[in-house]
PDB file of C-alpha atoms in Angstrom:
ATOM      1  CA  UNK S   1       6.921 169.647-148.100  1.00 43.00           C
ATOM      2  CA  UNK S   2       6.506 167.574-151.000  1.00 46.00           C
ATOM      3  CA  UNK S   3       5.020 170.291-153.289  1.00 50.00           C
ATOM      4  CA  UNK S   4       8.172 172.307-151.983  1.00 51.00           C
ATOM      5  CA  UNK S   5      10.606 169.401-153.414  1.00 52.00           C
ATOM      6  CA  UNK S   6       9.523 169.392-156.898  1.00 62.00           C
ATOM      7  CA  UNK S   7       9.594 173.633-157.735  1.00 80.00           C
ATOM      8  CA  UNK S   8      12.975 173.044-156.275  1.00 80.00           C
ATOM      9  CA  UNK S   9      13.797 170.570-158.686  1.00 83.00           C
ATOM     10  CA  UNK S  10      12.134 172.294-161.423  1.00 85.00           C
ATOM     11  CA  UNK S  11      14.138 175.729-160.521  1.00 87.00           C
ATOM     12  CA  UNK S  12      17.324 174.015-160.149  1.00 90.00           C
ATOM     13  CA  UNK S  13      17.247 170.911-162.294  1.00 88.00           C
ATOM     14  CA  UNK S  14      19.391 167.944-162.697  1.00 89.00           C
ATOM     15  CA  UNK S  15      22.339 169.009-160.840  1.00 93.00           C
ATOM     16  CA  UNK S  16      19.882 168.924-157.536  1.00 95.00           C
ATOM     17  CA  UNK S  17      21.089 165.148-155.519  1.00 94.00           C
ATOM     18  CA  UNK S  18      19.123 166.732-152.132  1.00 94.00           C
ATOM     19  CA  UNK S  19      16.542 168.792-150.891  1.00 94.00           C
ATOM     20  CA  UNK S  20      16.344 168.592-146.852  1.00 96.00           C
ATOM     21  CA  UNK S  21      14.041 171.050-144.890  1.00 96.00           C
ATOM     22  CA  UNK S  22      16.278 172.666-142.035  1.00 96.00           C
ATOM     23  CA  UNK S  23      15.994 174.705-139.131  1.00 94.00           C
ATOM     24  CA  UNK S  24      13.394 175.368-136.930  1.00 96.00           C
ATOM     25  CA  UNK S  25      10.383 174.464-138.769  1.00 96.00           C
ATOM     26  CA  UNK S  26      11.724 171.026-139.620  1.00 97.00           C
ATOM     27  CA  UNK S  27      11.150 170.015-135.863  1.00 97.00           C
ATOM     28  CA  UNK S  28       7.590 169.399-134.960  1.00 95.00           C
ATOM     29  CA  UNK S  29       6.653 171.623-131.718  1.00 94.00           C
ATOM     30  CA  UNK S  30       9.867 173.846-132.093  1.00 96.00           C
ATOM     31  CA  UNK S  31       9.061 177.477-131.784  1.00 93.00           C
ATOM     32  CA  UNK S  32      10.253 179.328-134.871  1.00 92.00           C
ATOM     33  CA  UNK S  33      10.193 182.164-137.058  1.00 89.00           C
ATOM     34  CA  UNK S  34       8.084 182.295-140.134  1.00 92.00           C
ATOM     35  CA  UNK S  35      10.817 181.325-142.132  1.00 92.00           C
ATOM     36  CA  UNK S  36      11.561 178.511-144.305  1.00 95.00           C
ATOM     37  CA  UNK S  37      15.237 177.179-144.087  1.00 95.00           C
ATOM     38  CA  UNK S  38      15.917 174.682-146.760  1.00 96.00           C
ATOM     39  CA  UNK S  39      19.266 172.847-147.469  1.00 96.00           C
ATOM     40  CA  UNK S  40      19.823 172.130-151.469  1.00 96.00           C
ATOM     41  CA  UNK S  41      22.426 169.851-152.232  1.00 96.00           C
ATOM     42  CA  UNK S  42      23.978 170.035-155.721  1.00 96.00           C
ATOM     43  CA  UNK S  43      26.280 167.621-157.253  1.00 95.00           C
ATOM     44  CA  UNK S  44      29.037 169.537-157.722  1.00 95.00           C
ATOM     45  CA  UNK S  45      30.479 173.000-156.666  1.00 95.00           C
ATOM     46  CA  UNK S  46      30.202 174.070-160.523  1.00 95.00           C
ATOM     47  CA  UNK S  47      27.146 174.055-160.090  1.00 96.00           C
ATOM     48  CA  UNK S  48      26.163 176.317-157.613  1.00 96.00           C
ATOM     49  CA  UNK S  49      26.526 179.231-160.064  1.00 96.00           C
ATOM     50  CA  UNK S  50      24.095 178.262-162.177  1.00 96.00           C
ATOM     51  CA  UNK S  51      21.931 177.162-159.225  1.00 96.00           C
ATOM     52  CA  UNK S  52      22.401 181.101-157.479  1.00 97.00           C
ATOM     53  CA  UNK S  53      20.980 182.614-161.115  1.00 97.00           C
ATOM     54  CA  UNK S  54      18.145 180.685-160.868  1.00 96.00           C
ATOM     55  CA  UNK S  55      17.305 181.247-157.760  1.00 96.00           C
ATOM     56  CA  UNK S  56      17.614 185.240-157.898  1.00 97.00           C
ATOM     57  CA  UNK S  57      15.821 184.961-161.874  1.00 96.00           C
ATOM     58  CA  UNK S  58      12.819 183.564-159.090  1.00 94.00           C
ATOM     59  CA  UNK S  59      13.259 186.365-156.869  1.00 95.00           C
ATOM     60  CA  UNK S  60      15.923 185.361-154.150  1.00 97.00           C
ATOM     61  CA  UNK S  61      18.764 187.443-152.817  1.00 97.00           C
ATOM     62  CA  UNK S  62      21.913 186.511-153.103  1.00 97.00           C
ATOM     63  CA  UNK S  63      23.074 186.436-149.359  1.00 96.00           C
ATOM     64  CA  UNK S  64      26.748 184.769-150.422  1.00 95.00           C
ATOM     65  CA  UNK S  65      29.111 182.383-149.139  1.00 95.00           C
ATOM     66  CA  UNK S  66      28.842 183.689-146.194  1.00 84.00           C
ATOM     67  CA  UNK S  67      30.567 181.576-143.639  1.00 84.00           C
ATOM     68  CA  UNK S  68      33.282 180.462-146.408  1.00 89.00           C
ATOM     69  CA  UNK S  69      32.291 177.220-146.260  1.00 93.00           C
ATOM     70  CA  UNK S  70      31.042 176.544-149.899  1.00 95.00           C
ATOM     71  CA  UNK S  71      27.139 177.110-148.628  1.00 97.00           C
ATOM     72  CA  UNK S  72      25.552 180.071-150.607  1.00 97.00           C
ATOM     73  CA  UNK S  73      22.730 181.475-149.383  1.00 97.00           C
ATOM     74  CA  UNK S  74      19.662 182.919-151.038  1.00 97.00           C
ATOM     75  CA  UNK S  75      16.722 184.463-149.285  1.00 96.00           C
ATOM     76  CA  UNK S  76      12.997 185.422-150.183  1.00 96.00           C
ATOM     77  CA  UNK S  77      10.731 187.746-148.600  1.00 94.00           C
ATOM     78  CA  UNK S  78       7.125 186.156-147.997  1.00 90.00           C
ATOM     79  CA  UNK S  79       5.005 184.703-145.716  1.00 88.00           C
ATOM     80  CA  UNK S  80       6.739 182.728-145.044  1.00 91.00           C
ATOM     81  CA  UNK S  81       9.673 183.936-145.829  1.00 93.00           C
ATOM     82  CA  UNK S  82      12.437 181.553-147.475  1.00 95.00           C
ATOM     83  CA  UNK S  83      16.268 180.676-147.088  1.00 95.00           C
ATOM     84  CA  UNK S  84      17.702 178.265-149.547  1.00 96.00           C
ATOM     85  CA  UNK S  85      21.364 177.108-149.203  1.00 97.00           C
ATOM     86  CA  UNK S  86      23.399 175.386-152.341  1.00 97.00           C
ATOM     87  CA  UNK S  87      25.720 173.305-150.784  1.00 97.00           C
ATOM     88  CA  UNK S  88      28.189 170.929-153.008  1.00 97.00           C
ATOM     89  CA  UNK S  89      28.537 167.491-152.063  1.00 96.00           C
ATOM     90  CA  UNK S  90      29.783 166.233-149.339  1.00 95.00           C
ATOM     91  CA  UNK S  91      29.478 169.301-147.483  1.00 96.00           C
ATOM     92  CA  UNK S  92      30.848 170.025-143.041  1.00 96.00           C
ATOM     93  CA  UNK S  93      27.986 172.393-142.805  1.00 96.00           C
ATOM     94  CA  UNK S  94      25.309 170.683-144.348  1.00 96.00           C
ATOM     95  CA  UNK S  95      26.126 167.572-142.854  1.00 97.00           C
ATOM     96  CA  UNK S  96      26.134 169.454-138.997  1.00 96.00           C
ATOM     97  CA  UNK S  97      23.037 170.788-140.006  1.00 97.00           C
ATOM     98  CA  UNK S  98      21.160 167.193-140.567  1.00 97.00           C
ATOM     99  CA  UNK S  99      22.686 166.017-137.157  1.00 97.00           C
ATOM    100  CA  UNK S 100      21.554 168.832-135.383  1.00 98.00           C
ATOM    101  CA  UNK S 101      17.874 168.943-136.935  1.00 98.00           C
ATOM    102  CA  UNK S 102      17.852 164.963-136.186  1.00 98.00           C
ATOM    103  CA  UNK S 103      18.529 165.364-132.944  1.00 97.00           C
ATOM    104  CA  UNK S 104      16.207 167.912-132.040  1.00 98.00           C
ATOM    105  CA  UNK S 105      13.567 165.812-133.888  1.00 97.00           C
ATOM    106  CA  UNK S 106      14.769 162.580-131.384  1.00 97.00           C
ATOM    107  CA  UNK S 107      15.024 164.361-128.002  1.00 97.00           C
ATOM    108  CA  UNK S 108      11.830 166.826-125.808  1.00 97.00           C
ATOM    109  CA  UNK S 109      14.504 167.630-123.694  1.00 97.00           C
ATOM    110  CA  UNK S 110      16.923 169.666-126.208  1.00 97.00           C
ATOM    111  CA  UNK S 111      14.045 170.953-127.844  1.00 97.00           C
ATOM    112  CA  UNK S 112      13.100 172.596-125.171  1.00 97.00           C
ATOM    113  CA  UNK S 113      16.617 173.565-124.378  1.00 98.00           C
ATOM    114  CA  UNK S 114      17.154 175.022-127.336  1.00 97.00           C
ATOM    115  CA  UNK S 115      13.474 176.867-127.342  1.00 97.00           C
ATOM    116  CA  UNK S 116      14.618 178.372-124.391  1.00 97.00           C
ATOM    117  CA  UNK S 117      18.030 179.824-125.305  1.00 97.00           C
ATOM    118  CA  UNK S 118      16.137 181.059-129.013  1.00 96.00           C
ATOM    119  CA  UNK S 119      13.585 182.800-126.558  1.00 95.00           C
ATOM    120  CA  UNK S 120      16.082 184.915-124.499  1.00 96.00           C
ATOM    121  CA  UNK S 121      18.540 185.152-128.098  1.00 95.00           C
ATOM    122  CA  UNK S 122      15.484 186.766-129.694  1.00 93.00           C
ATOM    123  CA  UNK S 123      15.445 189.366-126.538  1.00 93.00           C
ATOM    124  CA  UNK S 124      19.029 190.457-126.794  1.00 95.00           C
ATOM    125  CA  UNK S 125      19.641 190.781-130.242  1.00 94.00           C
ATOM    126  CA  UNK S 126      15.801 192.131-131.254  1.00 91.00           C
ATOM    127  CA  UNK S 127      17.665 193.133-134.331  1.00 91.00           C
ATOM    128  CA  UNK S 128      20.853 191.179-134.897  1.00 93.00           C
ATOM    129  CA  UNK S 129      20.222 187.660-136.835  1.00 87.00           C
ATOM    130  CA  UNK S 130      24.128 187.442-137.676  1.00 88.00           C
ATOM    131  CA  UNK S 131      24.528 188.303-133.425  1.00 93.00           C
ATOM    132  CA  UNK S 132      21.536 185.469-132.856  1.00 94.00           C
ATOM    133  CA  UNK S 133      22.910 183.092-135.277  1.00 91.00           C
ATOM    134  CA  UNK S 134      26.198 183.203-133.490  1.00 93.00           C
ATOM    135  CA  UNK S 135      25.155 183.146-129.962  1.00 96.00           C
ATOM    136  CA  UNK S 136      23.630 179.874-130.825  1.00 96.00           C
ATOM    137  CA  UNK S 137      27.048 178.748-132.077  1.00 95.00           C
ATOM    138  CA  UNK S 138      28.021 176.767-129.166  1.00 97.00           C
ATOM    139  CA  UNK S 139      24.725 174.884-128.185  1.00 98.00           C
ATOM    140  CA  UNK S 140      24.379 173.380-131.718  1.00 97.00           C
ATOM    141  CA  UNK S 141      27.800 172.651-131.832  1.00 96.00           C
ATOM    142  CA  UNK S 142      27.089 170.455-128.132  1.00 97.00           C
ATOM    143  CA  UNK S 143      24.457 169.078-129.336  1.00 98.00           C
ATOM    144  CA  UNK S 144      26.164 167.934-132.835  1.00 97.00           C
ATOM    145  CA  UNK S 145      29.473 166.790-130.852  1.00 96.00           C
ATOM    146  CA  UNK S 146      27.148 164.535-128.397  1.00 93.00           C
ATOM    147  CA  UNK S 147      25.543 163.357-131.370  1.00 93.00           C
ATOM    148  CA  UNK S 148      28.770 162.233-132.827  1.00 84.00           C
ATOM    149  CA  UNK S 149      29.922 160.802-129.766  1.00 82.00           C
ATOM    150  CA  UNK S 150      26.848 158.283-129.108  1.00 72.00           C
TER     151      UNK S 150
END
């Protein structure tokens, strides 16, 4: 990860506060695509803009706001492949995001839960990510919510 960190800094520059590996393959023993889901904090919304050129003069498609919640997403074909999100400061989404990754990486038990639902997610929507990003709407949110709670 720490190779990862600088060409992110070197892409993006100074405007960069954060780079936080996400998803998946940020939890040790999770099953998970061959994807890459990095979070890239910026520190301030101006500067996403400049951020998204960069990223698609590297290659990246732009993927765009796509939840209207200031996160823009950029993705990269490879193996493995590679999502990076510009979030402003102080960002909901990003922020859920942490929790939910921390928690994962703190508790067997939800792992495995959450293994479990991705397994029969991956079944019914073979070829819907927006339908198997949604479906796992509710667990994360649990998860985040008991988080926030304890």
């Amino acid at each position: 990860m720490r190779r990862c960190r600088s060409i992110w800094r070197c892409l993006l520059g100074s405007a960069t506060i954060a780079i936080d590996h996400i998803g998946s393959t940020a939890v040790p023993g999770l099953i998970a695509k061959p994807i890459i889901d990095i979070d890239v904090t910026l520190c301030r919304p101006e500067a996403i803009a400049a951020g998204g050129a960069a990223l698609v003069a590297d290659g990246f498609m732009s993927r765009g706001n796509r939840y209207d919640d200031g996160v823009w997403a950029f993705a990269k074909q490879g193996s493995p492949g590679q999502r990076v999100y510009l979030c402003p400061p102080h960002n909901d989404t990003h922020r859920r995001r942490l929790i939910f990754r921390d928690q994962l990486r703190q508790s067997r038990e939800t792992v495995d839960a959450y293994a479990a639902l991705k397994r029969s997610l991956a079944a019914t929507f073979a070829f819907d990510g927006d339908g198997y990003t949604a479906a796992k709407t509710q667990f994360i949110e649990q998860v985040v919510e008991c988080a926030g709670r304890s």
